Each structure stands twice: as structure tokens, then as C-alpha cells.
XYZ file of C-alpha atoms in Angstrom:
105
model
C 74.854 -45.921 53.102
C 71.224 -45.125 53.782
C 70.400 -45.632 57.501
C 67.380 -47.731 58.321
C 64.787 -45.717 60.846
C 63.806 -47.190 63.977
C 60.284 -47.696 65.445
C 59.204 -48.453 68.838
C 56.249 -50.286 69.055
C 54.225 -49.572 72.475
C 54.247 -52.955 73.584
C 58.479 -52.767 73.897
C 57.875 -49.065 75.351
C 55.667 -50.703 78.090
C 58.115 -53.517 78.448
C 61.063 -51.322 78.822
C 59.314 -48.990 81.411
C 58.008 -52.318 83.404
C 62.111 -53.260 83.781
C 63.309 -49.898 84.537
C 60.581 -49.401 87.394
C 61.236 -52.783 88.989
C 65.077 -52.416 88.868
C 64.374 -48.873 90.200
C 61.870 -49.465 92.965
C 61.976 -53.154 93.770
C 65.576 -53.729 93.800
C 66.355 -50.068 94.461
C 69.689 -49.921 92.132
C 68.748 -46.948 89.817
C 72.492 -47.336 88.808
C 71.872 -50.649 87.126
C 68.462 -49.463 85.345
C 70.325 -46.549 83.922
C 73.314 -48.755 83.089
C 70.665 -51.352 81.227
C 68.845 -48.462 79.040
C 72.125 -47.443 77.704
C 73.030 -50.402 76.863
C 69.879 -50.924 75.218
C 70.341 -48.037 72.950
C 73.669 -49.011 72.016
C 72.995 -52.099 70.637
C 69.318 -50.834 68.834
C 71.998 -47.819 67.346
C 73.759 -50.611 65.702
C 70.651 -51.402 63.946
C 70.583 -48.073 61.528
C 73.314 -49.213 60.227
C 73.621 -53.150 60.085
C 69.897 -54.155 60.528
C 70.809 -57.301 60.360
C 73.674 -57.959 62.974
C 71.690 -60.174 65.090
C 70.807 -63.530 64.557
C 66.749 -64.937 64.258
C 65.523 -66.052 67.303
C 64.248 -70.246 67.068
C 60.934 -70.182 68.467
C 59.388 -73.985 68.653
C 56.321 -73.018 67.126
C 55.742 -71.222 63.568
C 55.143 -67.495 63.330
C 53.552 -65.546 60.930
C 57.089 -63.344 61.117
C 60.576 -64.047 62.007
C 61.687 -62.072 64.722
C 65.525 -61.123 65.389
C 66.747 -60.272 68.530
C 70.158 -59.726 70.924
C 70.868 -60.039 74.571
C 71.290 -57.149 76.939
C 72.279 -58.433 80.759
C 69.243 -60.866 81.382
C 66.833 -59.260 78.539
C 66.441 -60.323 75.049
C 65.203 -57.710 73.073
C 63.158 -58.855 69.999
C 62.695 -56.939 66.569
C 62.190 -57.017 62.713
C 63.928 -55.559 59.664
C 61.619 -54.385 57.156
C 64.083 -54.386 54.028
C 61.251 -52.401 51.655
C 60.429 -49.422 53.834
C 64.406 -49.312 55.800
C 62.560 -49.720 58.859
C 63.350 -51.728 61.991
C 61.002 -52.522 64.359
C 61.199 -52.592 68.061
C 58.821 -55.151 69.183
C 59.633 -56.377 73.030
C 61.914 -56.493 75.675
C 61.604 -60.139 77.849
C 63.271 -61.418 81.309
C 65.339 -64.078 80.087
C 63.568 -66.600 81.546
C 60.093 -65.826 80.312
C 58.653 -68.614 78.072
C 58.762 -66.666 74.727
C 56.805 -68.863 72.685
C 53.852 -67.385 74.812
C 55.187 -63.906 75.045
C 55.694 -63.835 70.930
C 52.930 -63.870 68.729
């Protein structure tokens, strides 16, 4: 089975280094930021394999895309499967509670 490559847009990279800082420094538990990344990359190495493991996420209004995503702790992590080029993108990594239909474009 050809594996699907993964790409990390800047935008999730930002994200991502936003989290681990504010777990890190705010709530000084460098444990539990550590814990979170792997868990992240866990779930995204599913993705080489089964790109399409997760469900679509339901935002209430239209988008030019349709964006999958999973749940790690209180983060959703958003991405696309781009079936052509075998490529899954990495777009964003949002508190739970953030209003995604702003976040998401």
C-alpha cells in the first residue's frame, strides 16, 4: 500500500508551538505538553496509512473545502486528504472551545 505524505502547513506549526509554550510556561507541566505532542503524532501517523480514519468536521457555514479532523485531550486537530497527489495536509490545531467557524476558513 502506498503511504500518503504528510505536510505541515505553518499556520498548525504556529498553533502547535502556541499550545506547547502555554502548557509549558503558563501552567508549568512540561510533562503534559510532551505527553500532548506525542499523542499528536500518533494519531497524524495513522494518517499515512488510512487518510481517511477520521470523520469531516460539520462547520455551520459552507467552505470552499471540507476539512477532517480528530480529538487529542482538549485539541481538535483539523486536516485534508488530497486523494490525487497522496498528500495530507496539516492545517490547525484549536482549544476545544474556540469558535471554529471563525478559526476555519
Amino acid at each position: 500500500m502506498n503511504e500518503y505524505k504528510i505536510e505541515y502547513l505553518q499556520l498548525f506549526k504556529d498553533d502547535l508551538n502556541d499550545i506547547v509554550k502555554y502548557i509549558t510556561l503558563k501552567l508549568d507541566n512540561k510533562p503534559a505538553a510532551h505527553k500532548l505532542v506525542n499523542e499528536i503524532q500518533k494519531k497524524i501517523e495513522l494518517l499515512k496509512t488510512n487518510p481517511e480514519i477520521y470523520q469531516y468536521y460539520d462547520f455551520i457555514k459552507p467552505l470552499k473545502k471540507q476539512y477532517r479532523y480528530f480529538i487529542v485531550g482538549n485539541y481538535i486537530v483539523f486536516y485534508g486528504v488530497d486523494k490525487k497527489t497522496k498528500v495530507v495536509s496539516i492545517y490547525r490545531i484549536l482549544y476545544n472551545k474556540t469558535n471554529m467557524n471563525n478559526a476555519i476558513k
